[in-house]
N, CA, C and O atoms as a GROMACS GRO file, in nm:
protein
  268
    1GLY      N    1   1.432   0.825  -1.048
    1GLY     CA    2   1.469   0.739  -1.058
    1GLY      C    3   1.348   0.639  -1.088
    1GLY      O    4   1.235   0.685  -1.109
    2GLU      N    5   1.370   0.515  -1.089
    2GLU     CA    6   1.296   0.397  -1.102
    2GLU      C    7   1.252   0.392  -0.944
    2GLU      O    8   1.132   0.367  -0.938
    3ALA      N    9   1.319   0.408  -0.801
    3ALA     CA   10   1.280   0.406  -0.710
    3ALA      C   11   1.165   0.517  -0.694
    3ALA      O   12   1.046   0.495  -0.674
    4ALA      N   13   1.214   0.611  -0.703
    4ALA     CA   14   1.096   0.704  -0.706
    4ALA      C   15   0.969   0.689  -0.767
    4ALA      O   16   0.870   0.722  -0.702
    5ALA      N   17   0.956   0.649  -0.874
    5ALA     CA   18   0.885   0.577  -1.008
    5ALA      C   19   0.812   0.475  -0.907
    5ALA      O   20   0.702   0.521  -0.878
    6ALA      N   21   0.828   0.399  -0.868
    6ALA     CA   22   0.808   0.262  -0.783
    6ALA      C   23   0.682   0.294  -0.696
    6ALA      O   24   0.566   0.253  -0.700
    7GLY      N   25   0.764   0.402  -0.597
    7GLY     CA   26   0.693   0.448  -0.459
    7GLY      C   27   0.562   0.523  -0.502
    7GLY      O   28   0.462   0.546  -0.434
    8GLU      N   29   0.587   0.554  -0.628
    8GLU     CA   30   0.454   0.683  -0.650
    8GLU      C   31   0.358   0.560  -0.693
    8GLU      O   32   0.239   0.582  -0.671
    9LYS      N   33   0.397   0.399  -0.767
    9LYS     CA   34   0.306   0.336  -0.814
    9LYS      C   35   0.261   0.266  -0.701
    9LYS      O   36   0.147   0.220  -0.696
   10ALA      N   37   0.345   0.254  -0.605
   10ALA     CA   38   0.285   0.225  -0.446
   10ALA      C   39   0.132   0.278  -0.382
   10ALA      O   40   0.020   0.239  -0.350
   11LYS      N   41   0.241   0.421  -0.394
   11LYS     CA   42   0.089   0.564  -0.320
   11LYS      C   43  -0.029   0.556  -0.434
   11LYS      O   44  -0.140   0.539  -0.385
   12GLU      N   45  -0.025   0.564  -0.553
   12GLU     CA   46  -0.142   0.541  -0.656
   12GLU      C   47  -0.241   0.388  -0.535
   12GLU      O   48  -0.336   0.386  -0.458
   13HIS      N   49  -0.182   0.330  -0.567
   13HIS     CA   50  -0.259   0.189  -0.537
   13HIS      C   51  -0.319   0.243  -0.414
   13HIS      O   52  -0.440   0.237  -0.394
   14GLU      N   53  -0.230   0.299  -0.324
   14GLU     CA   54  -0.289   0.317  -0.157
   14GLU      C   55  -0.433   0.406  -0.177
   14GLU      O   56  -0.531   0.411  -0.101
   15ALA      N   57  -0.414   0.462  -0.282
   15ALA     CA   58  -0.517   0.584  -0.295
   15ALA      C   59  -0.612   0.496  -0.339
   15ALA      O   60  -0.722   0.484  -0.285
   16MET      N   61  -0.579   0.438  -0.429
   16MET     CA   62  -0.728   0.364  -0.535
   16MET      C   63  -0.823   0.296  -0.438
   16MET      O   64  -0.944   0.315  -0.430
   17LEU      N   65  -0.741   0.208  -0.360
   17LEU     CA   66  -0.788   0.132  -0.245
   17LEU      C   67  -0.873   0.238  -0.147
   17LEU      O   68  -0.995   0.232  -0.135
   18ALA      N   69  -0.825   0.292  -0.110
   18ALA     CA   70  -0.901   0.389   0.001
   18ALA      C   71  -1.028   0.435  -0.041
   18ALA      O   72  -1.127   0.447   0.031
   19SER      N   73  -1.017   0.466  -0.188
   19SER     CA   74  -1.148   0.534  -0.253
   19SER      C   75  -1.256   0.407  -0.318
   19SER      O   76  -1.375   0.422  -0.345
   20TRP      N   77  -1.180   0.289  -0.330
   20TRP     CA   78  -1.272   0.196  -0.361
   20TRP      C   79  -1.356   0.135  -0.189
   20TRP      O   80  -1.466   0.087  -0.164
   21GLU      N   81  -1.256   0.163  -0.120
   21GLU     CA   82  -1.341   0.086   0.010
   21GLU      C   83  -1.443   0.203   0.031
   21GLU      O   84  -1.554   0.169   0.073
   22LYS      N   85  -1.420   0.340   0.006
   22LYS     CA   86  -1.564   0.411   0.011
   22LYS      C   87  -1.681   0.440  -0.003
   22LYS      O   88  -1.765   0.514   0.048
   23ASN      N   89  -1.668   0.336  -0.116
   23ASN     CA   90  -1.752   0.333  -0.249
   23ASN      C   91  -1.787   0.184  -0.303
   23ASN      O   92  -1.858   0.159  -0.400
   24THR      N   93  -1.730   0.104  -0.230
   24THR     CA   94  -1.780  -0.030  -0.296
   24THR      C   95  -1.766  -0.118  -0.168
   24THR      O   96  -1.698  -0.092  -0.068
   25ALA      N   97  -1.871  -0.270  -0.198
   25ALA     CA   98  -1.858  -0.365  -0.069
   25ALA      C   99  -1.883  -0.494  -0.174
   25ALA      O  100  -1.925  -0.504  -0.289
   26GLY      N  101  -1.833  -0.589  -0.070
   26GLY     CA  102  -1.884  -0.727  -0.148
   26GLY      C  103  -1.768  -0.791  -0.190
   26GLY      O  104  -1.664  -0.780  -0.124
   27ARG      N  105  -1.773  -0.852  -0.285
   27ARG     CA  106  -1.680  -0.905  -0.362
   27ARG      C  107  -1.586  -0.823  -0.463
   27ARG      O  108  -1.469  -0.853  -0.486
   28SER      N  109  -1.649  -0.727  -0.514
   28SER     CA  110  -1.580  -0.630  -0.588
   28SER      C  111  -1.489  -0.540  -0.497
   28SER      O  112  -1.372  -0.510  -0.522
   29LEU      N  113  -1.549  -0.510  -0.409
   29LEU     CA  114  -1.401  -0.456  -0.273
   29LEU      C  115  -1.314  -0.586  -0.282
   29LEU      O  116  -1.240  -0.573  -0.378
   30ASN      N  117  -1.292  -0.716  -0.216
   30ASN     CA  118  -1.249  -0.807  -0.161
   30ASN      C  119  -1.125  -0.814  -0.338
   30ASN      O  120  -1.018  -0.754  -0.344
   31VAL      N  121  -1.157  -0.860  -0.399
   31VAL     CA  122  -1.116  -0.841  -0.537
   31VAL      C  123  -1.019  -0.721  -0.526
   31VAL      O  124  -0.901  -0.753  -0.535
   32MET      N  125  -1.040  -0.618  -0.512
   32MET     CA  126  -0.992  -0.518  -0.561
   32MET      C  127  -0.906  -0.458  -0.457
   32MET      O  128  -0.832  -0.369  -0.500
   33ARG      N  129  -0.897  -0.487  -0.316
   33ARG     CA  130  -0.838  -0.475  -0.224
   33ARG      C  131  -0.738  -0.598  -0.239
   33ARG      O  132  -0.620  -0.564  -0.230
   34GLN      N  133  -0.756  -0.710  -0.257
   34GLN     CA  134  -0.646  -0.801  -0.314
   34GLN      C  135  -0.545  -0.732  -0.410
   34GLN      O  136  -0.434  -0.701  -0.367
   35HIS      N  137  -0.577  -0.710  -0.530
   35HIS     CA  138  -0.504  -0.629  -0.612
   35HIS      C  139  -0.433  -0.537  -0.585
   35HIS      O  140  -0.316  -0.548  -0.624
   36CYS      N  141  -0.478  -0.394  -0.499
   36CYS     CA  142  -0.427  -0.307  -0.479
   36CYS      C  143  -0.273  -0.357  -0.361
   36CYS      O  144  -0.157  -0.320  -0.379
   37GLN      N  145  -0.309  -0.420  -0.281
   37GLN     CA  146  -0.218  -0.476  -0.170
   37GLN      C  147  -0.151  -0.542  -0.236
   37GLN      O  148  -0.030  -0.544  -0.212
   38ASP      N  149  -0.196  -0.606  -0.323
   38ASP     CA  150  -0.024  -0.677  -0.393
   38ASP      C  151   0.043  -0.613  -0.467
   38ASP      O  152   0.159  -0.654  -0.479
   39ALA      N  153   0.005  -0.496  -0.542
   39ALA     CA  154   0.032  -0.404  -0.616
   39ALA      C  155   0.126  -0.327  -0.502
   39ALA      O  156   0.249  -0.332  -0.503
   40VAL      N  157   0.061  -0.268  -0.424
   40VAL     CA  158   0.147  -0.211  -0.326
   40VAL      C  159   0.284  -0.275  -0.279
   40VAL      O  160   0.388  -0.215  -0.305
   41THR      N  161   0.287  -0.412  -0.199
   41THR     CA  162   0.380  -0.505  -0.164
   41THR      C  163   0.507  -0.499  -0.302
   41THR      O  164   0.629  -0.481  -0.301
   42SER      N  165   0.427  -0.517  -0.387
   42SER     CA  166   0.497  -0.536  -0.514
   42SER      C  167   0.601  -0.403  -0.540
   42SER      O  168   0.723  -0.417  -0.533
   43TYR      N  169   0.565  -0.328  -0.558
   43TYR     CA  170   0.623  -0.203  -0.573
   43TYR      C  171   0.704  -0.148  -0.493
   43TYR      O  172   0.802  -0.085  -0.532
   44LYS      N  173   0.674  -0.163  -0.368
   44LYS     CA  174   0.764  -0.114  -0.238
   44LYS      C  175   0.872  -0.176  -0.242
   44LYS      O  176   0.972  -0.119  -0.201
   45LYS      N  177   0.883  -0.317  -0.296
   45LYS     CA  178   0.954  -0.450  -0.321
   45LYS      C  179   1.065  -0.373  -0.441
   45LYS      O  180   1.185  -0.350  -0.428
   46LEU      N  181   1.004  -0.354  -0.520
   46LEU     CA  182   1.114  -0.293  -0.630
   46LEU      C  183   1.154  -0.157  -0.594
   46LEU      O  184   1.267  -0.118  -0.624
   47GLN      N  185   1.066  -0.080  -0.530
   47GLN     CA  186   1.173   0.034  -0.501
   47GLN      C  187   1.274   0.007  -0.428
   47GLN      O  188   1.382   0.057  -0.460
   48LYS      N  189   1.265  -0.100  -0.284
   48LYS     CA  190   1.373  -0.134  -0.269
   48LYS      C  191   1.461  -0.167  -0.320
   48LYS      O  192   1.574  -0.127  -0.294
   49ASP      N  193   1.424  -0.277  -0.435
   49ASP     CA  194   1.559  -0.323  -0.518
   49ASP      C  195   1.640  -0.239  -0.588
   49ASP      O  196   1.760  -0.256  -0.604
   50TYR      N  197   1.563  -0.132  -0.636
   50TYR     CA  198   1.596  -0.020  -0.704
   50TYR      C  199   1.702   0.062  -0.620
   50TYR      O  200   1.819   0.072  -0.654
   51GLN      N  201   1.640   0.127  -0.489
   51GLN     CA  202   1.764   0.169  -0.423
   51GLN      C  203   1.885   0.101  -0.404
   51GLN      O  204   1.998   0.145  -0.426
   52ALA      N  205   1.848  -0.033  -0.352
   52ALA     CA  206   1.974  -0.116  -0.323
   52ALA      C  207   2.099  -0.121  -0.454
   52ALA      O  208   2.221  -0.129  -0.444
   53MET      N  209   2.025  -0.114  -0.554
   53MET     CA  210   2.102  -0.129  -0.701
   53MET      C  211   2.170   0.000  -0.690
   53MET      O  212   2.291   0.019  -0.696
   54ALA      N  213   2.096   0.071  -0.675
   54ALA     CA  214   2.146   0.252  -0.719
   54ALA      C  215   2.287   0.258  -0.554
   54ALA      O  216   2.372   0.347  -0.542
   55ALA      N  217   2.273   0.176  -0.487
   55ALA     CA  218   2.379   0.243  -0.355
   55ALA      C  219   2.500   0.134  -0.414
   55ALA      O  220   2.612   0.181  -0.433
   56GLU      N  221   2.484   0.046  -0.430
   56GLU     CA  222   2.576  -0.066  -0.497
   56GLU      C  223   2.661   0.005  -0.617
   56GLU      O  224   2.784   0.010  -0.617
   57GLN      N  225   2.574   0.064  -0.722
   57GLN     CA  226   2.645   0.124  -0.830
   57GLN      C  227   2.738   0.222  -0.800
   57GLN      O  228   2.853   0.226  -0.846
   58GLU      N  229   2.664   0.342  -0.686
   58GLU     CA  230   2.772   0.414  -0.635
   58GLU      C  231   2.900   0.388  -0.556
   58GLU      O  232   3.004   0.454  -0.561
   59LYS      N  233   2.876   0.292  -0.490
   59LYS     CA  234   2.990   0.214  -0.445
   59LYS      C  235   3.089   0.198  -0.561
   59LYS      O  236   3.188   0.268  -0.582
   60VAL      N  237   3.055   0.114  -0.617
   60VAL     CA  238   3.112   0.081  -0.742
   60VAL      C  239   3.198   0.172  -0.847
   60VAL      O  240   3.304   0.155  -0.908
   61ALA      N  241   3.114   0.262  -0.839
   61ALA     CA  242   3.157   0.406  -0.923
   61ALA      C  243   3.292   0.494  -0.848
   61ALA      O  244   3.376   0.563  -0.906
   62LYS      N  245   3.281   0.470  -0.726
   62LYS     CA  246   3.339   0.533  -0.573
   62LYS      C  247   3.502   0.453  -0.611
   62LYS      O  248   3.609   0.510  -0.632
   63LYS      N  249   3.479   0.331  -0.610
   63LYS     CA  250   3.601   0.273  -0.629
   63LYS      C  251   3.661   0.298  -0.738
   63LYS      O  252   3.772   0.352  -0.732
   64ALA      N  253   3.603   0.266  -0.863
   64ALA     CA  254   3.672   0.322  -1.009
   64ALA      C  255   3.771   0.442  -1.039
   64ALA      O  256   3.865   0.465  -1.114
   65GLY      N  257   3.677   0.526  -0.909
   65GLY     CA  258   3.703   0.685  -0.934
   65GLY      C  259   3.824   0.697  -0.822
   65GLY      O  260   3.909   0.786  -0.831
   66GLY      N  261   3.824   0.632  -0.752
   66GLY     CA  262   3.936   0.625  -0.644
   66GLY      C  263   4.068   0.581  -0.700
   66GLY      O  264   4.171   0.605  -0.637
   67LYS      N  265   4.072   0.520  -0.809
   67LYS     CA  266   4.179   0.461  -0.870
   67LYS      C  267   4.288   0.525  -0.954
   67LYS      O  268   4.378   0.456  -1.002
   0.00000   0.00000   0.00000
């Protein structure tokens, strides 16, 4: 689902950063590093949010099913 997709995006940016760090230096690397770190942080937060939403929906569904 969406949580897994967000997790994959975070991994993609971590890999992208690792690649850039091997081949790039100076200002370009600093700009790319900031972009990737921000993206990873954002996608990981999004992943947690989706997981929390899914858990909440599951609780609601169990309550509804239990009536």
